[in-house]
CSV table of C-alpha atoms in Angstrom, one decimal:
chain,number,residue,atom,x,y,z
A,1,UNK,CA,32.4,-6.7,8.6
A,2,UNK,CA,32.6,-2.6,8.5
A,3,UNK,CA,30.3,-1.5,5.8
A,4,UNK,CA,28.2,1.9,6.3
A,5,UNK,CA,24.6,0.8,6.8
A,6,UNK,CA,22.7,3.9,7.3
A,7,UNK,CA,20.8,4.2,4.7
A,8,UNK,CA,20.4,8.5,4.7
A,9,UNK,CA,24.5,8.1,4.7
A,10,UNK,CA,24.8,5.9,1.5
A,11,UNK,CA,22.5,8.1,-0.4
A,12,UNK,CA,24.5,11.4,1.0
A,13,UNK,CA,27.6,9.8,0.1
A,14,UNK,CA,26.4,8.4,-3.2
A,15,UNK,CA,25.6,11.5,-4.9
A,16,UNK,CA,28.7,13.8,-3.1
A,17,UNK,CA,30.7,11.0,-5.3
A,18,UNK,CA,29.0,11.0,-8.5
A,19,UNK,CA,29.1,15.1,-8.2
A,20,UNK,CA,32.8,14.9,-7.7
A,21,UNK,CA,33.2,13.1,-10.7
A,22,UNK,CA,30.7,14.9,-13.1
A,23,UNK,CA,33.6,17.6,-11.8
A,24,UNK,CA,33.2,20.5,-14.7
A,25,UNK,CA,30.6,18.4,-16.7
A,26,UNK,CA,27.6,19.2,-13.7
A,27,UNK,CA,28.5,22.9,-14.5
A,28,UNK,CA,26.2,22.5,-17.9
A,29,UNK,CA,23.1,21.7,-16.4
A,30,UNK,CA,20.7,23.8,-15.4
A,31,UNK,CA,19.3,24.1,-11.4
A,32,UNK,CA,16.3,22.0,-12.4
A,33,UNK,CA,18.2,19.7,-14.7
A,34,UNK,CA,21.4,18.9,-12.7
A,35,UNK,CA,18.9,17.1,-9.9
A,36,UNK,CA,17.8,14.5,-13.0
A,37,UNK,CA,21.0,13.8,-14.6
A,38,UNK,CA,23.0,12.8,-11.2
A,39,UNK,CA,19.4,10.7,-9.9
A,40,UNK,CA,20.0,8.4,-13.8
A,41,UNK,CA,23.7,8.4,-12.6
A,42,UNK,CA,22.7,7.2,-9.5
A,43,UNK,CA,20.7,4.5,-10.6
A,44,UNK,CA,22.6,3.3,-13.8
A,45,UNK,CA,26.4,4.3,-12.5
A,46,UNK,CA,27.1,5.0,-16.3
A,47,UNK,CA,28.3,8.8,-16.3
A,48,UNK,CA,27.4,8.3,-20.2
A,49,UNK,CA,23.9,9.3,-19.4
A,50,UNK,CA,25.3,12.9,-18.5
A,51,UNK,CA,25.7,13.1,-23.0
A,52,UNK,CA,22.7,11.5,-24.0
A,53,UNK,CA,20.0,12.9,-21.8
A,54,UNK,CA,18.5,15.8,-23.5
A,55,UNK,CA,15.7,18.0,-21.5
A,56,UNK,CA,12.9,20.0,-23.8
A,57,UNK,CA,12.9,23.2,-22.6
A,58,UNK,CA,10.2,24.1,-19.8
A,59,UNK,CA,9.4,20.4,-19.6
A,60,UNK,CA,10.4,20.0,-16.1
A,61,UNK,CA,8.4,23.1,-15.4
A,62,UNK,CA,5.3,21.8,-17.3
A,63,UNK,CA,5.7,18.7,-14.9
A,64,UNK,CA,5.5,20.4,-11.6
A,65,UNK,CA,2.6,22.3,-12.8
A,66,UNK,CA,1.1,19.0,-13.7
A,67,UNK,CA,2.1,17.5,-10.1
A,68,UNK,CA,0.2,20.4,-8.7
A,69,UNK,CA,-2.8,19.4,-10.1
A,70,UNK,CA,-3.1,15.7,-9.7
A,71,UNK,CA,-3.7,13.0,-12.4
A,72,UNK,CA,-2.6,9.7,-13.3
A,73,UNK,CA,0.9,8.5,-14.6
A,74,UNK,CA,1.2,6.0,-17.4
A,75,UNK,CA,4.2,3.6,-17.4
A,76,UNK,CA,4.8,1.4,-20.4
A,77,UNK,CA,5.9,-1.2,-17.7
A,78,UNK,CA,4.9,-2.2,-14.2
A,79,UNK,CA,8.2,-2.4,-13.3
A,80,UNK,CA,7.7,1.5,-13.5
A,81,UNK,CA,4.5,2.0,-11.8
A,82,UNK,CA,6.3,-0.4,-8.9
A,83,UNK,CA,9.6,1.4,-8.7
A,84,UNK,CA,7.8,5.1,-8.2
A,85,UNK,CA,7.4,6.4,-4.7
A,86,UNK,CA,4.3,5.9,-3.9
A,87,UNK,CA,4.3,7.6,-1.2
A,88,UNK,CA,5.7,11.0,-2.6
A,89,UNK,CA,2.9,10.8,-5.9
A,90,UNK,CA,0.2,10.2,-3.3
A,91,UNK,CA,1.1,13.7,-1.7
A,92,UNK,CA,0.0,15.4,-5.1
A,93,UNK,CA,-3.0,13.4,-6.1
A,94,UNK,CA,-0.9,11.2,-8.6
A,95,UNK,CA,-1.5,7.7,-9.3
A,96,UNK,CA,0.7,5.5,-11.7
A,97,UNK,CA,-0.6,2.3,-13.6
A,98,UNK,CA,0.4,0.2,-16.3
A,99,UNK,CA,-1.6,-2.1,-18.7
A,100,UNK,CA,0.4,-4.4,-20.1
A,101,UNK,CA,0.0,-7.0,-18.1
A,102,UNK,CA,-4.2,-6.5,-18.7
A,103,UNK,CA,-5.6,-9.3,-19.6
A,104,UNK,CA,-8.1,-7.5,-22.1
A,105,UNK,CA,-5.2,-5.9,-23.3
A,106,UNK,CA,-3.2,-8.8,-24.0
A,107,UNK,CA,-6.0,-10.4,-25.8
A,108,UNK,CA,-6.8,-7.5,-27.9
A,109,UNK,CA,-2.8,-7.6,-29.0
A,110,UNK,CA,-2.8,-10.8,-29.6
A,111,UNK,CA,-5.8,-10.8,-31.9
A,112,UNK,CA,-4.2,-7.9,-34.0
A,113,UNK,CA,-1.2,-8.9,-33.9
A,114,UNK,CA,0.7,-5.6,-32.1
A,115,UNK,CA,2.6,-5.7,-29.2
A,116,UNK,CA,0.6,-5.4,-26.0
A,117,UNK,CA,2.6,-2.3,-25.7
A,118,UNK,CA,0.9,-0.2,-28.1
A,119,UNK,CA,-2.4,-1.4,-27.4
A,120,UNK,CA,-2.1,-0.4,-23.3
A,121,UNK,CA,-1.0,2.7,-24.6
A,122,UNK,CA,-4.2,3.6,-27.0
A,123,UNK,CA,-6.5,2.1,-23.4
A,124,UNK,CA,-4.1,5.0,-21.7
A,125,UNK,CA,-4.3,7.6,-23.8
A,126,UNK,CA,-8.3,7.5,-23.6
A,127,UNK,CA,-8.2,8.6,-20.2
A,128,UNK,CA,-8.5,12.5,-19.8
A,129,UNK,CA,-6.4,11.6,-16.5
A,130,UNK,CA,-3.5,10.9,-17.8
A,131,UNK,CA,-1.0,13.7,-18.5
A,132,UNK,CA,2.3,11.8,-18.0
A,133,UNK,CA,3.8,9.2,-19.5
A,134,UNK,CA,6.7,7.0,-18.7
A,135,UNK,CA,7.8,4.9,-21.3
A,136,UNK,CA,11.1,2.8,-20.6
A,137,UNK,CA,10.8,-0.1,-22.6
A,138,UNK,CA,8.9,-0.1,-25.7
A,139,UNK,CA,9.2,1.8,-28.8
A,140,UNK,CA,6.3,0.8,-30.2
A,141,UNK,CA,4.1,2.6,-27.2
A,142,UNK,CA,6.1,5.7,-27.9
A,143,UNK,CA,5.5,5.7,-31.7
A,144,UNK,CA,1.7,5.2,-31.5
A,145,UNK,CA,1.7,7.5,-28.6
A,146,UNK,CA,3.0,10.6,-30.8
A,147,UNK,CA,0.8,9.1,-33.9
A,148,UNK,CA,-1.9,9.7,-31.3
A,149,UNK,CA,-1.1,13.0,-30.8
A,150,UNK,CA,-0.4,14.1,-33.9
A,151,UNK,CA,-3.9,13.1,-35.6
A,152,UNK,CA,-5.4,15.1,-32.8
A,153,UNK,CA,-7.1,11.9,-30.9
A,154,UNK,CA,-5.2,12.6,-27.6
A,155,UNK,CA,-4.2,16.2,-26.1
A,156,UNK,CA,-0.4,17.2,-25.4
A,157,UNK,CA,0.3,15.7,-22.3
A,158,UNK,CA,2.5,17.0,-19.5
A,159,UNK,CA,5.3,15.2,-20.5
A,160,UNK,CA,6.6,12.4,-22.0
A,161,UNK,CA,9.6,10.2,-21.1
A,162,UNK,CA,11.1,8.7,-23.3
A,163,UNK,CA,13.7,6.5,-22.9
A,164,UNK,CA,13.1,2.7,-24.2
A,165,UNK,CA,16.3,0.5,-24.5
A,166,UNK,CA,17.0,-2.0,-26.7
A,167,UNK,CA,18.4,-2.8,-30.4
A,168,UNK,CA,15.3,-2.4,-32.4
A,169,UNK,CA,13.5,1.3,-33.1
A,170,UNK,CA,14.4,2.3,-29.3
A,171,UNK,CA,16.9,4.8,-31.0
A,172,UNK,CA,14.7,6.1,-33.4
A,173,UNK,CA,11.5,6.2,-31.7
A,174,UNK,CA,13.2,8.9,-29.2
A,175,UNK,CA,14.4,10.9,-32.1
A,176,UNK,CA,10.7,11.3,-32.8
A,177,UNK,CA,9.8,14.0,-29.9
A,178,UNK,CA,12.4,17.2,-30.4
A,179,UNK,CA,10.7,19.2,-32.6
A,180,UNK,CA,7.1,17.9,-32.0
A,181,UNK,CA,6.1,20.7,-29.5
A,182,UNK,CA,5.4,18.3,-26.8
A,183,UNK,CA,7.2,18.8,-23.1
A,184,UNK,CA,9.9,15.4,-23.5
A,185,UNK,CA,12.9,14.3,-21.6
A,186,UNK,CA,14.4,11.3,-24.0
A,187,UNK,CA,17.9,9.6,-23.7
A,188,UNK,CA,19.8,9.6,-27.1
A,189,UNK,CA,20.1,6.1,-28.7
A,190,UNK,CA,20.1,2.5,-27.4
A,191,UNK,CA,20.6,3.2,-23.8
A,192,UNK,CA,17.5,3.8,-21.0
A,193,UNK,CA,15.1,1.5,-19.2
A,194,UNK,CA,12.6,1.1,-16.5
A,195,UNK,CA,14.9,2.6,-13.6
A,196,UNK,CA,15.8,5.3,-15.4
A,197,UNK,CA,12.2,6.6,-16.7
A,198,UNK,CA,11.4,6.2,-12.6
A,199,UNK,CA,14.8,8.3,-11.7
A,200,UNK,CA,13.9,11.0,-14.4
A,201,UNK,CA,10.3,11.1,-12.5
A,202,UNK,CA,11.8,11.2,-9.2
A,203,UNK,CA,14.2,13.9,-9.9
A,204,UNK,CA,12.0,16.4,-10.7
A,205,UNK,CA,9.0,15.2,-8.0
A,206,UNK,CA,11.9,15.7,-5.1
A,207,UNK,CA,12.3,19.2,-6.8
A,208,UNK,CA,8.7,19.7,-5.6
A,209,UNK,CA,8.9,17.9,-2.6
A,210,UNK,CA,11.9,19.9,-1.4
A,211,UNK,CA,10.2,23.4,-2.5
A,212,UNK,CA,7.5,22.8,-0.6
A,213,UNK,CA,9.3,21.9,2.4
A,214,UNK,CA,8.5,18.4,2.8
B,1,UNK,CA,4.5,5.7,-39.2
B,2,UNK,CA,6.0,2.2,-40.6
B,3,UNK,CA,8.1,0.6,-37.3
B,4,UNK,CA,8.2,-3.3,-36.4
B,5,UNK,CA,5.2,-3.9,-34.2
B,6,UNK,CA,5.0,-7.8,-33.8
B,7,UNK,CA,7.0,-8.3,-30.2
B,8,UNK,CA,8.3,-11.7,-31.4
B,9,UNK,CA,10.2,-10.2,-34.9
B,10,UNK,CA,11.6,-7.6,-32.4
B,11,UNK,CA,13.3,-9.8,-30.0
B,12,UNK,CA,14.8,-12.5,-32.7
B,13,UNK,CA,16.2,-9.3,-34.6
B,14,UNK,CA,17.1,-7.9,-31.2
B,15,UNK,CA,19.0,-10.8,-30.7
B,16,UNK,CA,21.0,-10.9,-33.8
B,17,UNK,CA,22.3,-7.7,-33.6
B,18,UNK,CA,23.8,-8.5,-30.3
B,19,UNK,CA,25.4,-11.7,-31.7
B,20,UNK,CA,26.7,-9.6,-34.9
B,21,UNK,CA,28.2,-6.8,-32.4
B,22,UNK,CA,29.8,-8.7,-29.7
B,23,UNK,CA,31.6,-10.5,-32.7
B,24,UNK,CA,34.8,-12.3,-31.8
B,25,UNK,CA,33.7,-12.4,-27.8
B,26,UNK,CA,30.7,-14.2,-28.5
B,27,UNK,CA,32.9,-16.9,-28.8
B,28,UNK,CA,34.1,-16.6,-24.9
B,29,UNK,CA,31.3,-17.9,-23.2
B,30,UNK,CA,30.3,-21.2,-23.0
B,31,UNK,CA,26.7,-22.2,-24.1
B,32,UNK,CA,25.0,-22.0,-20.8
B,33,UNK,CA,26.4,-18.4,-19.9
B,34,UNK,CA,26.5,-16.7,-23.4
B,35,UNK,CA,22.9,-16.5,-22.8
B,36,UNK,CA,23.1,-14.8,-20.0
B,37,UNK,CA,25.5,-12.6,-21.3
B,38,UNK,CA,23.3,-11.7,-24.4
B,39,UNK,CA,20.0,-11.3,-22.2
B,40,UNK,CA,21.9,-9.0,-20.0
B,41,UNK,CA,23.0,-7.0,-23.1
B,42,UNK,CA,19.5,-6.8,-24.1
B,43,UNK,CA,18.3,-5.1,-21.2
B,44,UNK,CA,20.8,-2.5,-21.1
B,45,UNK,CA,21.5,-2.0,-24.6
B,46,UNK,CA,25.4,-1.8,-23.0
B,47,UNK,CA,27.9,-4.3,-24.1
B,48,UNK,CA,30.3,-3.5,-21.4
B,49,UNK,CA,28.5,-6.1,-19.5
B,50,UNK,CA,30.2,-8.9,-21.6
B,51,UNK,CA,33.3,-7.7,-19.5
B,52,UNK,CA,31.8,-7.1,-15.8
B,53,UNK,CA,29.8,-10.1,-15.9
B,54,UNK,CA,31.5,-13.1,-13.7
B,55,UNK,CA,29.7,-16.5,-13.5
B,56,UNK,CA,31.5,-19.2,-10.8
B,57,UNK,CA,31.9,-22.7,-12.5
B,58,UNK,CA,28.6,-24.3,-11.7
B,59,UNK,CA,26.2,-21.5,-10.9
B,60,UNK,CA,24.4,-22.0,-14.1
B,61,UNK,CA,23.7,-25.9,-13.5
B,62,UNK,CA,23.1,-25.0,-9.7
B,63,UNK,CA,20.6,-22.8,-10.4
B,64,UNK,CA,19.0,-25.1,-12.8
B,65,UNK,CA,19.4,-27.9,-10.5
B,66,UNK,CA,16.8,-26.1,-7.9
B,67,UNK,CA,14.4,-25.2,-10.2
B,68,UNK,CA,13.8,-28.4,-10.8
B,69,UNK,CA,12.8,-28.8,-7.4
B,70,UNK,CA,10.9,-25.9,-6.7
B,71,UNK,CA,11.2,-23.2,-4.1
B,72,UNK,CA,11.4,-19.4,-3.5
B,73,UNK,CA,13.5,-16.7,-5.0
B,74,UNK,CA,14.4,-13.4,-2.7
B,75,UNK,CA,14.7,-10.5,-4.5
B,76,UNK,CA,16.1,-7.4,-2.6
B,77,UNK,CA,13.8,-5.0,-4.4
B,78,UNK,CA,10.0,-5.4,-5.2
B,79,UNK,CA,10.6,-4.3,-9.5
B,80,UNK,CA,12.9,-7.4,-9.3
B,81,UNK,CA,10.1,-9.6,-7.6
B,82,UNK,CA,7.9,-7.9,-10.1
B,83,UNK,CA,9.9,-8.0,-13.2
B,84,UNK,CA,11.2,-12.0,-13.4
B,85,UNK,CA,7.9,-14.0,-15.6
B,86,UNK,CA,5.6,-15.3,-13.6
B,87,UNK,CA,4.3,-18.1,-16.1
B,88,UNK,CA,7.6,-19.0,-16.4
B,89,UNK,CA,8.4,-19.5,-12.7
B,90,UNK,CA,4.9,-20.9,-11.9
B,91,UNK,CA,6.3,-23.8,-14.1
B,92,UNK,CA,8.6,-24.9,-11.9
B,93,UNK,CA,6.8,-24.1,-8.4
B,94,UNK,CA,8.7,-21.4,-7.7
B,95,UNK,CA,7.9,-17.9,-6.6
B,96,UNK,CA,9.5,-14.7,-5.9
B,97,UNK,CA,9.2,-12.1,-3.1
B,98,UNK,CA,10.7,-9.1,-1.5
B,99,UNK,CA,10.3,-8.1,1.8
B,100,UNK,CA,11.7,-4.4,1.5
B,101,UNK,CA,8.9,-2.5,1.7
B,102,UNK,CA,7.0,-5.1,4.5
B,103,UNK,CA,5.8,-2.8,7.4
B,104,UNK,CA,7.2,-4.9,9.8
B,105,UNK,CA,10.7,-4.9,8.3
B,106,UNK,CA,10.2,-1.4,7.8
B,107,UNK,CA,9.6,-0.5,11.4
B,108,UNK,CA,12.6,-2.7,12.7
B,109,UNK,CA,15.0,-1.3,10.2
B,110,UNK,CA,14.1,2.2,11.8
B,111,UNK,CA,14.3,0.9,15.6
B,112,UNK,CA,17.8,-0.7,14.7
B,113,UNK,CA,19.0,2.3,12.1
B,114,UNK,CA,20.2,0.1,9.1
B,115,UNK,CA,18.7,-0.1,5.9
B,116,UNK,CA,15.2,-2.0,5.4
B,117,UNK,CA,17.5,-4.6,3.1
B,118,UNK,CA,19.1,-5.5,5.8
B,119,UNK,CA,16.3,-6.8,8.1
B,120,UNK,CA,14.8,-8.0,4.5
B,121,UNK,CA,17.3,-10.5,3.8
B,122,UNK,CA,17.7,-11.4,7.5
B,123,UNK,CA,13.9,-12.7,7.8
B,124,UNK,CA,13.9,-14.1,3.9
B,125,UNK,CA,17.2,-16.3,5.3
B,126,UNK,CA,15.6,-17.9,7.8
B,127,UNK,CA,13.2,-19.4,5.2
B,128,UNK,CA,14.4,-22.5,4.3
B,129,UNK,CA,12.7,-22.9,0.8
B,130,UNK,CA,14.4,-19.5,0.2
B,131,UNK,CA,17.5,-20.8,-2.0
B,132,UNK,CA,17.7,-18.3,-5.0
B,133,UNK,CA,19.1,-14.4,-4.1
B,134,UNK,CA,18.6,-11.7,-6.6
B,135,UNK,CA,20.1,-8.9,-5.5
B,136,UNK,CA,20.6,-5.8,-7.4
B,137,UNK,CA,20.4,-2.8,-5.8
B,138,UNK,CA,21.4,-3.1,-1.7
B,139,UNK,CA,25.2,-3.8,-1.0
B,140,UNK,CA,24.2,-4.2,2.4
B,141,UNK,CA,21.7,-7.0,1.8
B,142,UNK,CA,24.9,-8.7,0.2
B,143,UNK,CA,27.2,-8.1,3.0
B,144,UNK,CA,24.6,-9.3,5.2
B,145,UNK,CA,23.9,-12.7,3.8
B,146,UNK,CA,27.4,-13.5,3.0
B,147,UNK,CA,28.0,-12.9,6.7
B,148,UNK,CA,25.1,-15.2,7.9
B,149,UNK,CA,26.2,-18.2,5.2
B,150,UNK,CA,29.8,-17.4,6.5
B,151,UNK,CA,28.7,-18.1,10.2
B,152,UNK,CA,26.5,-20.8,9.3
B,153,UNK,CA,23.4,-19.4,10.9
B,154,UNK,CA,22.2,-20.1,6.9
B,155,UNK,CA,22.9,-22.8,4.5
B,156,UNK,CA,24.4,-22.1,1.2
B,157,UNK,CA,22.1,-21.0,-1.1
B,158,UNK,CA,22.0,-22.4,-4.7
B,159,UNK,CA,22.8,-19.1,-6.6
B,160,UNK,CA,23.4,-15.6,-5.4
B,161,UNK,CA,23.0,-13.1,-8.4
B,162,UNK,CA,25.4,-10.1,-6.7
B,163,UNK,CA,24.7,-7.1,-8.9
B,164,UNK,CA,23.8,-4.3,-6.6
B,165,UNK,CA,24.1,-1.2,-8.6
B,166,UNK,CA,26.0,2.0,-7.0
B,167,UNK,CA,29.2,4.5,-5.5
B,168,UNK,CA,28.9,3.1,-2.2
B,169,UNK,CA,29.8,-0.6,-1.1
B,170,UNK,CA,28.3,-1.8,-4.6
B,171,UNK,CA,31.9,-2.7,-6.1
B,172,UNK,CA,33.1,-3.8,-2.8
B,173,UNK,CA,30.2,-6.2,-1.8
B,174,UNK,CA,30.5,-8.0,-5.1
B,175,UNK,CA,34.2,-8.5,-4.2
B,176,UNK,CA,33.3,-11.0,-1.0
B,177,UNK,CA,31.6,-14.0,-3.4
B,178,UNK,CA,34.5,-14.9,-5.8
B,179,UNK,CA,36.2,-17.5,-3.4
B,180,UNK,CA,33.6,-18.1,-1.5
B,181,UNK,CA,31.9,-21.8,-2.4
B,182,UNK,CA,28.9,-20.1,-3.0
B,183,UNK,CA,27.3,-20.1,-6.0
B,184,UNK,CA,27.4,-17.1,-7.9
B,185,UNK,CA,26.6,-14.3,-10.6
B,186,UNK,CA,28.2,-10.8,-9.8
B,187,UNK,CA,28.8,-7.8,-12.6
B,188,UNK,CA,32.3,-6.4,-11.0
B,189,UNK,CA,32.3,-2.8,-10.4
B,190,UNK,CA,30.2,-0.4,-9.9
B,191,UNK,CA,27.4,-1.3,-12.7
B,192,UNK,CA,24.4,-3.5,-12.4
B,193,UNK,CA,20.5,-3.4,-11.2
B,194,UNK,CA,17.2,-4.5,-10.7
B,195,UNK,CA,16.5,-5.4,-14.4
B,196,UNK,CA,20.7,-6.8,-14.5
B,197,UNK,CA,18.9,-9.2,-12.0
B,198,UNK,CA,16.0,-10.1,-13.8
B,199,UNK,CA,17.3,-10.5,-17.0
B,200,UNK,CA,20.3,-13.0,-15.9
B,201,UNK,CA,17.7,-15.4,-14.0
B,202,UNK,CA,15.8,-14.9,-16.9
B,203,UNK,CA,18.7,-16.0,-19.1
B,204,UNK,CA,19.1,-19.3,-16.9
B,205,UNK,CA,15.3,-20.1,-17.0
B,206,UNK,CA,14.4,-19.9,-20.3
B,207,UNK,CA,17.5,-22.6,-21.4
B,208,UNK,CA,15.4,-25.0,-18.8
B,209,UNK,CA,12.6,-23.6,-21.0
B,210,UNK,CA,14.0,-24.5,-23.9
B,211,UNK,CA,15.6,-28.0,-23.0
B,212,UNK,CA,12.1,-29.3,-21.7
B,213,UNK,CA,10.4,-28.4,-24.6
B,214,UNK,CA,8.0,-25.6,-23.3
């Protein structure tokens, strides 16, 4: 059977494709914005993402300056700290975790009653470390994440990502970050996930890696 | 901030908005795939699914039919090995695994210059308690099997979830199972994923779940 199997080619091929038909659309991105959109394309094939992803401005700047430093990445699922290069975070000092699958944490949910969600994200947001979040499936860790902030318990991080999916609060729990002052890069309504919070990370952290010559 | 925070009042009301916007095509799927169908929706928060998902007569009770014995699941990505419930799948002795990002698959991928899913799904084949296939991201690890059932170097397995997400060779490598004998699961076109994956095993286990009483 004749199928291309070079992996280097697919991914060449993939995004000359999904450039060709953004067609005039990849023409309202910005240089530093254009690399994240096409990577969700890539990863979702739903060209709807190139509407509902919306960009803070100078949050993909506030990133890299992050990356330069070094710290730790916190992804509301494993399925995110799993599906990040590991390789390219090691290269700047960055580590990603999750704790909701803790089994501290899972008891202390149960026992009050909250998802574990929210209660990783309170562990999280203790750490000084931490200056990026990834959340791409729960709502709940994005609200208590921005109450966090708010009250003053936990300083502005880096950036937040957020893009949970699903029917109940995902929606509005994005709408909570224009506005707020913190660096955010959120898809619009329903639609998002665990792949996409890792392609929006990955898009800007080849940015870096490509500057620098990697 | 007032939001829903008790995970199990989220996912019943997640549910019934799915049921109350698929309307009229609820009524479509038979009993053992609408579940699927719905789960998939869930994860993606995109109801085009209920069109791109195919299910082959049988896969369902196929599937369910090996869990019953026990045995391993291959998943061509490590968030798919990462993301199905491990509770659940202890339950019924089974266990899932990738072999992508295995050093020794890794270096022979390079020597041989095709993609690491490739070699992956080569040495997961020749594992005989291997009967489950979850693929959702490599077309090439579904060419590849298909081609080693079709030559009989490997028995057919008892359910191939096809739903490899992408512009190149996605659409076409879901085209070879329809036809085939094999049991299957495929999302035509270009849509589909690692968490596609996840959530339509997920759908078939947790009716075995449910019919034993767990």
């Amino acid at each position: 059977m004749s199928y291309i199997k070079r992996p280097q080619d697919i991914e060449i091929r993939s995004f000359e494709i999904i450039e060709e038909e953004m067609g005039e659309k990849a023409k309202e991105f910005s240089s530093t914005h254009l690399p994240i959109v096409k990577r969700v394309i890539h990863t979702t094939a739903d060209f709807e993402y190139a509407d509902l992803l919306e960009i803070s401005e100078g949050a993909v700047e506030s990133c890299l300056e992050a990356l330069k430093k070094g710290g730790k990445i916190y992804c509301d699922t494993n399925m995110i700290a799993n599906g990040l290069s590991k390789i390219t975070l090691d290269k700047y000092g960055y580590s990603a975790y999750s704790l909701v699958s803790d089994k501290d944490v899972a008891a202390e949910a149960k026992e009050r009653g909250v998802t574990r969600s929210i209660v990783g994200i309170e562990h999280a947001a203790k750490d000084p470390n931490t200056d990026i979040y990834l959340i791409g499936n729960a709502p709940t860790a994005l609200f208590r994440l921005k109450e966090l902030i708010d009250s003053g318990e936990v300083q502005k991080p880096a950036l937040i990502v957020g893009v949970p999916v699903g029917f109940v609060g995902a929606a509005e729990s994005k709408e909570i970050l224009p506005g707020s002052g913190i660096p955010y890069i959120i898809v619009k309504g329903r639609k998002g996930g665990s792949p996409v919070a890792v392609s929006i990370l990955h898009g800007i952290l080849y940015q870096l890696h490509k500057r620098e010559g990697f």
